[in-house]
PDB file of C-alpha atoms (C1' of nucleotides) in Angstrom:
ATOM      1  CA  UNK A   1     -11.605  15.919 -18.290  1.00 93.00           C
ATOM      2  CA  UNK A   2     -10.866  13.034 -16.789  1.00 96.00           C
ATOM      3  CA  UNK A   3     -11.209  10.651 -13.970  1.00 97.00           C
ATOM      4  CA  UNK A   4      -9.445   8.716 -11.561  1.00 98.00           C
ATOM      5  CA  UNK A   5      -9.676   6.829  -7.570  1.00 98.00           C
ATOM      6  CA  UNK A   6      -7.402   7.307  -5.498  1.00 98.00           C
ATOM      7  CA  UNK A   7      -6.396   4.983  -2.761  1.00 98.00           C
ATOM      8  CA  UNK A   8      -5.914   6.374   0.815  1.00 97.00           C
ATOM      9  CA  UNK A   9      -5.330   4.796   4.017  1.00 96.00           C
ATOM     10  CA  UNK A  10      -7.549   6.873   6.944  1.00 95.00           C
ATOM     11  CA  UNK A  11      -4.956   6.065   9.491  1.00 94.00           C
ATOM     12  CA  UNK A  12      -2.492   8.021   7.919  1.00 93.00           C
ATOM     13  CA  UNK A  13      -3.990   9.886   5.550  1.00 96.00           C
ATOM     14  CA  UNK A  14      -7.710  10.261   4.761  1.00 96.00           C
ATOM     15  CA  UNK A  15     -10.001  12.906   3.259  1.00 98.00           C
ATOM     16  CA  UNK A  16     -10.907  14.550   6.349  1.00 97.00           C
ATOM     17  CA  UNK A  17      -6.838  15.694   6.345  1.00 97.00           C
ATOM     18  CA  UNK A  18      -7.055  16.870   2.778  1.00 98.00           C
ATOM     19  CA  UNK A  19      -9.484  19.029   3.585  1.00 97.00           C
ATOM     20  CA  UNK A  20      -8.278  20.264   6.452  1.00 97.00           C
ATOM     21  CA  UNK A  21      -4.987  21.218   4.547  1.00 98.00           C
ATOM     22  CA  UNK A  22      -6.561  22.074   1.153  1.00 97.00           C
ATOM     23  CA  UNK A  23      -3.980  20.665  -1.116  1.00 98.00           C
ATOM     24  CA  UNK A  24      -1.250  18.339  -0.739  1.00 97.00           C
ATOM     25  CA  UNK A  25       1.611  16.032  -2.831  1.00 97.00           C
ATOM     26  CA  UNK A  26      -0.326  12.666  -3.984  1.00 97.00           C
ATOM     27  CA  UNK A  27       2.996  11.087  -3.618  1.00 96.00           C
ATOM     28  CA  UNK A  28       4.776   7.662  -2.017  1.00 95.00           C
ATOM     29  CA  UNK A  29       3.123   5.728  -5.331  1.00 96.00           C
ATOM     30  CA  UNK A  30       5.547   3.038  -5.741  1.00 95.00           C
ATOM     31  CA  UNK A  31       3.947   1.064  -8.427  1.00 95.00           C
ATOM     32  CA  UNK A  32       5.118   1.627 -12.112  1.00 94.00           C
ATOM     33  CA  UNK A  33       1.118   1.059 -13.462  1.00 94.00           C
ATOM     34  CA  UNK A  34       0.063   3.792 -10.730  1.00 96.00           C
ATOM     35  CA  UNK A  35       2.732   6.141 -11.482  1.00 96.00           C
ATOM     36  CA  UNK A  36       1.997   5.889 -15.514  1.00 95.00           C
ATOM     37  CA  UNK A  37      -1.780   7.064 -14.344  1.00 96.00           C
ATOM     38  CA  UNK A  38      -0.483   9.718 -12.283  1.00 97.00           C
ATOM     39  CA  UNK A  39       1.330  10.541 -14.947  1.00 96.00           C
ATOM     40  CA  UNK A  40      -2.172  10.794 -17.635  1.00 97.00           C
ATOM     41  CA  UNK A  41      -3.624  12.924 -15.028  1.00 98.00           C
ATOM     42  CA  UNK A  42      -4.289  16.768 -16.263  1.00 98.00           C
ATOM     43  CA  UNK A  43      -5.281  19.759 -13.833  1.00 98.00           C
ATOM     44  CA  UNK A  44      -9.052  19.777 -13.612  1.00 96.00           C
ATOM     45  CA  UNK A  45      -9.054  15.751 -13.345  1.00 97.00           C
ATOM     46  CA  UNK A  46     -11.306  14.522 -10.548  1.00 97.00           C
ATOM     47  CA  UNK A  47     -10.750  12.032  -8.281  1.00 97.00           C
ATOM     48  CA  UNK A  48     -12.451  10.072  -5.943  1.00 98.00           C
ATOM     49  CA  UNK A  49     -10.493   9.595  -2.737  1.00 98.00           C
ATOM     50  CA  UNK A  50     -11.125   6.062  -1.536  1.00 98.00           C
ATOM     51  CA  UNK A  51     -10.686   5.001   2.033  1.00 98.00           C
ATOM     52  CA  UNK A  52      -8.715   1.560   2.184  1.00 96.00           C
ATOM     53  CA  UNK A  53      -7.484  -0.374   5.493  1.00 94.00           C
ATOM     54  CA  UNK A  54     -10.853   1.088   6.579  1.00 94.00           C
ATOM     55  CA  UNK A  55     -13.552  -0.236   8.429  1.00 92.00           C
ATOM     56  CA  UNK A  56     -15.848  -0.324   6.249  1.00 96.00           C
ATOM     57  CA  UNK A  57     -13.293   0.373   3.044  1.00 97.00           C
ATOM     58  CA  UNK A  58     -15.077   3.135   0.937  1.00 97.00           C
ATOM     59  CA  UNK A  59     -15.396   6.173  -1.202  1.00 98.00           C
ATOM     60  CA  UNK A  60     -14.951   9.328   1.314  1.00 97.00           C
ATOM     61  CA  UNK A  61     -14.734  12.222  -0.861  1.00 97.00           C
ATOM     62  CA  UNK A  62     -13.766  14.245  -4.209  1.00 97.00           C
ATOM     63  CA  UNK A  63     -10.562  15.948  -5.022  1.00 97.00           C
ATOM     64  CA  UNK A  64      -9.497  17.445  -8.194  1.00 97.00           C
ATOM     65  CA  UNK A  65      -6.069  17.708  -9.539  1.00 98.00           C
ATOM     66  CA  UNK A  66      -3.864  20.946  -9.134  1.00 98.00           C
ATOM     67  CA  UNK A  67      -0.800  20.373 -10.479  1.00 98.00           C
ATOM     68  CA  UNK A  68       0.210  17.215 -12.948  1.00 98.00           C
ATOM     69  CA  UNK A  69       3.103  14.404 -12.580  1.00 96.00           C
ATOM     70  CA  UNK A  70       5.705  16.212 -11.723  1.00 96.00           C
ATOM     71  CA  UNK A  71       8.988  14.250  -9.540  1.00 96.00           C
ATOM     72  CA  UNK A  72       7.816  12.510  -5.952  1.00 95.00           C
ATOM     73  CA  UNK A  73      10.023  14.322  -3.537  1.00 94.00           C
ATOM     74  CA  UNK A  74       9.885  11.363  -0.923  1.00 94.00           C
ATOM     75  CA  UNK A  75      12.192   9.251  -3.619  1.00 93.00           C
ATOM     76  CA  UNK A  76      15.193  11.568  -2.800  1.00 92.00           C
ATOM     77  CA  UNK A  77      14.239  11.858   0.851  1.00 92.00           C
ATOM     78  CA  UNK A  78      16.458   9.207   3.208  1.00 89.00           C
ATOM     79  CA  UNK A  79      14.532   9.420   6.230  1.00 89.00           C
ATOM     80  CA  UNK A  80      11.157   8.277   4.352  1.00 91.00           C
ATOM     81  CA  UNK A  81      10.071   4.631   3.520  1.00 90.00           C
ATOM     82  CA  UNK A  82       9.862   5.831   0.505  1.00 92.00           C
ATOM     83  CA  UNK A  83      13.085   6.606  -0.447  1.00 91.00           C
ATOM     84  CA  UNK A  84      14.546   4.869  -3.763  1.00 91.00           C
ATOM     85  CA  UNK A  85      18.286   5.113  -3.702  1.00 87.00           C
ATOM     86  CA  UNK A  86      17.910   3.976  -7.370  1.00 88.00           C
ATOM     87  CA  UNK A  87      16.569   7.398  -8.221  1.00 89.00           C
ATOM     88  CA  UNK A  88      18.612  10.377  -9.419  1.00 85.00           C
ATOM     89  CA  UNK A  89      17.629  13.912  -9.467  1.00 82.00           C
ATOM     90  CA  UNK A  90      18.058  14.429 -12.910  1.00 84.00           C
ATOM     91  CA  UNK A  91      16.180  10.679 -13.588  1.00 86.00           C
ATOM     92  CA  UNK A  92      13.121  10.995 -11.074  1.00 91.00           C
ATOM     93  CA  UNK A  93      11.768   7.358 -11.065  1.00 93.00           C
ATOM     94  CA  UNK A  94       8.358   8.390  -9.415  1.00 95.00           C
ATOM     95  CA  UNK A  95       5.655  11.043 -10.014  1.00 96.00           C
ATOM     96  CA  UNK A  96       2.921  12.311  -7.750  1.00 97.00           C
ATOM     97  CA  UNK A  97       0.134  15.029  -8.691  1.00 98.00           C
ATOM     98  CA  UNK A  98      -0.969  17.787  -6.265  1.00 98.00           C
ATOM     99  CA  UNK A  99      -4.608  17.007  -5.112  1.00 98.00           C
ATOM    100  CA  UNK A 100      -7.314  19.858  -3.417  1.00 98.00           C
ATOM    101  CA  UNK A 101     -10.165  19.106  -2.019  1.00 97.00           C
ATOM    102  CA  UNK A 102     -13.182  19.227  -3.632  1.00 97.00           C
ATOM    103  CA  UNK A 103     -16.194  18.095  -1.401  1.00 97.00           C
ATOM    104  CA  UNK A 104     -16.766  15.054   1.258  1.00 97.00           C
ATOM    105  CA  UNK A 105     -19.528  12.661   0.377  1.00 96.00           C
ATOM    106  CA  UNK A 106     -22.837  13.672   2.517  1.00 96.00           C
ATOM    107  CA  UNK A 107     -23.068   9.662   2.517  1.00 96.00           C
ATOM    108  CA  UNK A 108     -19.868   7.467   2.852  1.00 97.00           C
ATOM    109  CA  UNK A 109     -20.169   4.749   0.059  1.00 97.00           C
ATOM    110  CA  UNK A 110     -18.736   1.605   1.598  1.00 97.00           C
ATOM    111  CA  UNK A 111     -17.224  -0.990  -0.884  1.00 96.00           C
ATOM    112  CA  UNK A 112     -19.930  -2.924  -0.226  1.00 95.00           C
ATOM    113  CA  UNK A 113     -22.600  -0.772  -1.687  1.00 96.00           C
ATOM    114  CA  UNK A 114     -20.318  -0.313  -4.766  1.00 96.00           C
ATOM    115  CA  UNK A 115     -20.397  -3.808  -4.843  1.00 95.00           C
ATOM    116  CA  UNK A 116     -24.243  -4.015  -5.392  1.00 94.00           C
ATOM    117  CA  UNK A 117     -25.170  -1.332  -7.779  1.00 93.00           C
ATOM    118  CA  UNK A 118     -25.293  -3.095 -11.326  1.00 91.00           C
ATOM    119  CA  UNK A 119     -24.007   0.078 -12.853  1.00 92.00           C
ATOM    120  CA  UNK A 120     -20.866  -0.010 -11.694  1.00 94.00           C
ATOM    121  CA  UNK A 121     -19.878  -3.602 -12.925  1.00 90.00           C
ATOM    122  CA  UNK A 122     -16.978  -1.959 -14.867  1.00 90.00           C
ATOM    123  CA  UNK A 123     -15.260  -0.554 -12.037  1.00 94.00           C
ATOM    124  CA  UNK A 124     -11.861  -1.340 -11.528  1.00 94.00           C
ATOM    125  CA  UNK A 125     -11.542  -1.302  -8.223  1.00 96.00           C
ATOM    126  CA  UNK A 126     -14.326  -4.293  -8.299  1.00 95.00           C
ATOM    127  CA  UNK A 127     -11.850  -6.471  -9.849  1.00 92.00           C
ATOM    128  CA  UNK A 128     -10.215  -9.111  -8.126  1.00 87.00           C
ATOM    129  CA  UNK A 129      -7.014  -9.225  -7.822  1.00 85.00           C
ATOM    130  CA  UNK A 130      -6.838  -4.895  -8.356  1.00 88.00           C
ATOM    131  CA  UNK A 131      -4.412  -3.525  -5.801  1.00 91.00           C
ATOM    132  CA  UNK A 132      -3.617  -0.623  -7.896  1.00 95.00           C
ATOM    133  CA  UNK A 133      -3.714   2.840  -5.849  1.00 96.00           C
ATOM    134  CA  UNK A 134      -4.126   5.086  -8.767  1.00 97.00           C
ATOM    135  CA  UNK A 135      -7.154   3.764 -11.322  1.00 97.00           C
ATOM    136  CA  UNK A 136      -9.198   5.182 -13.982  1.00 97.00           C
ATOM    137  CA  UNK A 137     -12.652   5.249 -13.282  1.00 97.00           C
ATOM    138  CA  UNK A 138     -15.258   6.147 -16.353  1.00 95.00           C
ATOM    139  CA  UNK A 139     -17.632   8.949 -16.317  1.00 95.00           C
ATOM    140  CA  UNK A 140     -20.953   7.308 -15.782  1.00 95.00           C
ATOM    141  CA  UNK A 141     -19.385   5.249 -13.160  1.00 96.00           C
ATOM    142  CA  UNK A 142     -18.229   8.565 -11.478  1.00 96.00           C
ATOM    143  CA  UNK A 143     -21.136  10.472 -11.784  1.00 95.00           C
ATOM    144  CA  UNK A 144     -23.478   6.937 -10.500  1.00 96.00           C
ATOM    145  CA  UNK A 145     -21.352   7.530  -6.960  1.00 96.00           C
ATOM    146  CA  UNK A 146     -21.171  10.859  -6.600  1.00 96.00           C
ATOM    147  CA  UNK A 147     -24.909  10.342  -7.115  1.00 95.00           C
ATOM    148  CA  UNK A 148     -25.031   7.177  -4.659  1.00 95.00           C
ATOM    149  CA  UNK A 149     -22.760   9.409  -2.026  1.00 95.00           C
ATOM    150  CA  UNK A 150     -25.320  12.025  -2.077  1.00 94.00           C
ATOM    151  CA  UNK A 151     -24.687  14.757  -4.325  1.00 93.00           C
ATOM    152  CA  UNK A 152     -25.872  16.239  -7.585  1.00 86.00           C
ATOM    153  CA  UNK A 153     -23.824  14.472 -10.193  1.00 78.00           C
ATOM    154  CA  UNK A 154     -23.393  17.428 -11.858  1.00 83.00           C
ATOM    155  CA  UNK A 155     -20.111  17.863 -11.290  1.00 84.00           C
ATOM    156  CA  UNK A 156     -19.638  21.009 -13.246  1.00 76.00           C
ATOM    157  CA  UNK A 157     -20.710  22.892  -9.835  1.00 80.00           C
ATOM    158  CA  UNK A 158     -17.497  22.002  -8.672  1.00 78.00           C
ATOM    159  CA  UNK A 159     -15.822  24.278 -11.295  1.00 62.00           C
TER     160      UNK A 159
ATOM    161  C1'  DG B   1      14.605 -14.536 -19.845  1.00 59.84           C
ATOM    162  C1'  DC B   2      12.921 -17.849 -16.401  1.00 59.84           C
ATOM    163  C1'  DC B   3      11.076 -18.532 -12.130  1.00 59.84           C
ATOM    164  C1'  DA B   4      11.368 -19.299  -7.031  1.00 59.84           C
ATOM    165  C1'  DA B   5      11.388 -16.670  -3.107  1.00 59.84           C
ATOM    166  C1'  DC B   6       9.945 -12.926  -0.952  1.00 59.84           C
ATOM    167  C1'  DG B   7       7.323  -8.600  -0.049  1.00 59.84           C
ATOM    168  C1'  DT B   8       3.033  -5.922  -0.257  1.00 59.84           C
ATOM    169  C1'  DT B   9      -1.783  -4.892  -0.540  1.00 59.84           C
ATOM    170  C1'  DG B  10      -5.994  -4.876   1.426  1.00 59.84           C
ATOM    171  C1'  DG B  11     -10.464  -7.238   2.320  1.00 59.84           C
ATOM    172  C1'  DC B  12     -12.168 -10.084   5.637  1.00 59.84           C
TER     173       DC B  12
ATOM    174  C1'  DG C   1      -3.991 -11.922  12.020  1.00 59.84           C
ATOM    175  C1'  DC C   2      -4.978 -14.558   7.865  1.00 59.84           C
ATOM    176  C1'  DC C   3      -4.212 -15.199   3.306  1.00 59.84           C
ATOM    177  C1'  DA C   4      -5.139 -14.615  -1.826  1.00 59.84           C
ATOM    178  C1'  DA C   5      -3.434 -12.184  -5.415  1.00 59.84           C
ATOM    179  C1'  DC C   6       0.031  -9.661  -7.385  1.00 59.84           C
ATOM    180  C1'  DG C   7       4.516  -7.296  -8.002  1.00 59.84           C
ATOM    181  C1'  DT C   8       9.500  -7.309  -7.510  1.00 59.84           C
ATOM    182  C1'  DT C   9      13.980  -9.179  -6.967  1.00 59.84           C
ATOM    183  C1'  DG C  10      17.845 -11.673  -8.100  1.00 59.84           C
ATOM    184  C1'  DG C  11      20.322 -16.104  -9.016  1.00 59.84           C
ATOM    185  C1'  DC C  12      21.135 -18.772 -12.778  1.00 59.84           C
TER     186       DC C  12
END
DNA sequence: GCCAACGTTGGC
DNA sequence: GCCAACGTTGGC
């Protein structure tokens, strides 16, 4: 198993709207680095969902992957911004997983707190200069926030 | 293939 | 709203 952040912007779609709807498409990923991790990620991956644009910017929640890369429908959809006329249906440019929701942080870990625990030093998003939207993130460094956010970091409950 | 111009991301 | 840091585009 794997696992991976995900980038979400609250305004227009945060965790509190994936689980209210349970599952939905991951897609509108329009970066060719983001899409190759979308397309690593198995069924059974977990992700953290990470709020950005947000005041303050921060992990929210856990979701898990239900369905792998497979092709972003919004690429072949006109009336979205993120149509790409460049795509073909038989040549899908863009990928997007299917992502439930797993559980919501008891305590919302602002970037800022990330920022200060030593432990996660390695983490991607830390980086300057990462914009990616779609990121690896280790296991100790997953299981130090889920920890940090307020749950057992067990995650084999979530099973 | 270079690189300037432009667009986007996202914290602050 | 600012702007640093990147990514993409397109002329040459």
């Amino acid at each position: 198993m794997k696992f991976w952040l995900l980038k979400s912007e609250p305004d227009v779609f945060g965790y509190p709207d994936l689980a209210r709807v349970g599952v939905e498409h991951w897609n509108g990923v329009r970066n060719y680095q983001a899409r190759n991790f979308l397309r690593q990620m198995e069924v059974g991956d977990l992700c953290l969902i990470y709020h950005s644009n947000a005041r303050p910017p921060g992990v929210a929640g856990v979701g898990r992957v239900v369905k792998a890369a497979h092709p972003d429908n919004l690429e072949f959809d006109v009336s979205s911004p993120y149509f790409d006329a460049r795509s073909r249906p038989g040549e899908p440019r863009w990928s997007m997983v299917d992502i439930a929701a797993v559980v919501a942080l008891p305590n919302y870990l602002p970037l800022d707190t990330l920022r200060q625990r030593s432990e996660l030093g390695g983490l991607r998003l830390l980086q300057k200069g990462t914009r990616l939207s779609v990121m690896p993130v280790g296991e100790a460094e997953f299981r130090c926030i889920l920890k940090a956010g307020g749950l057992n970091d067990s995650y084999g409950s979530f099973a």
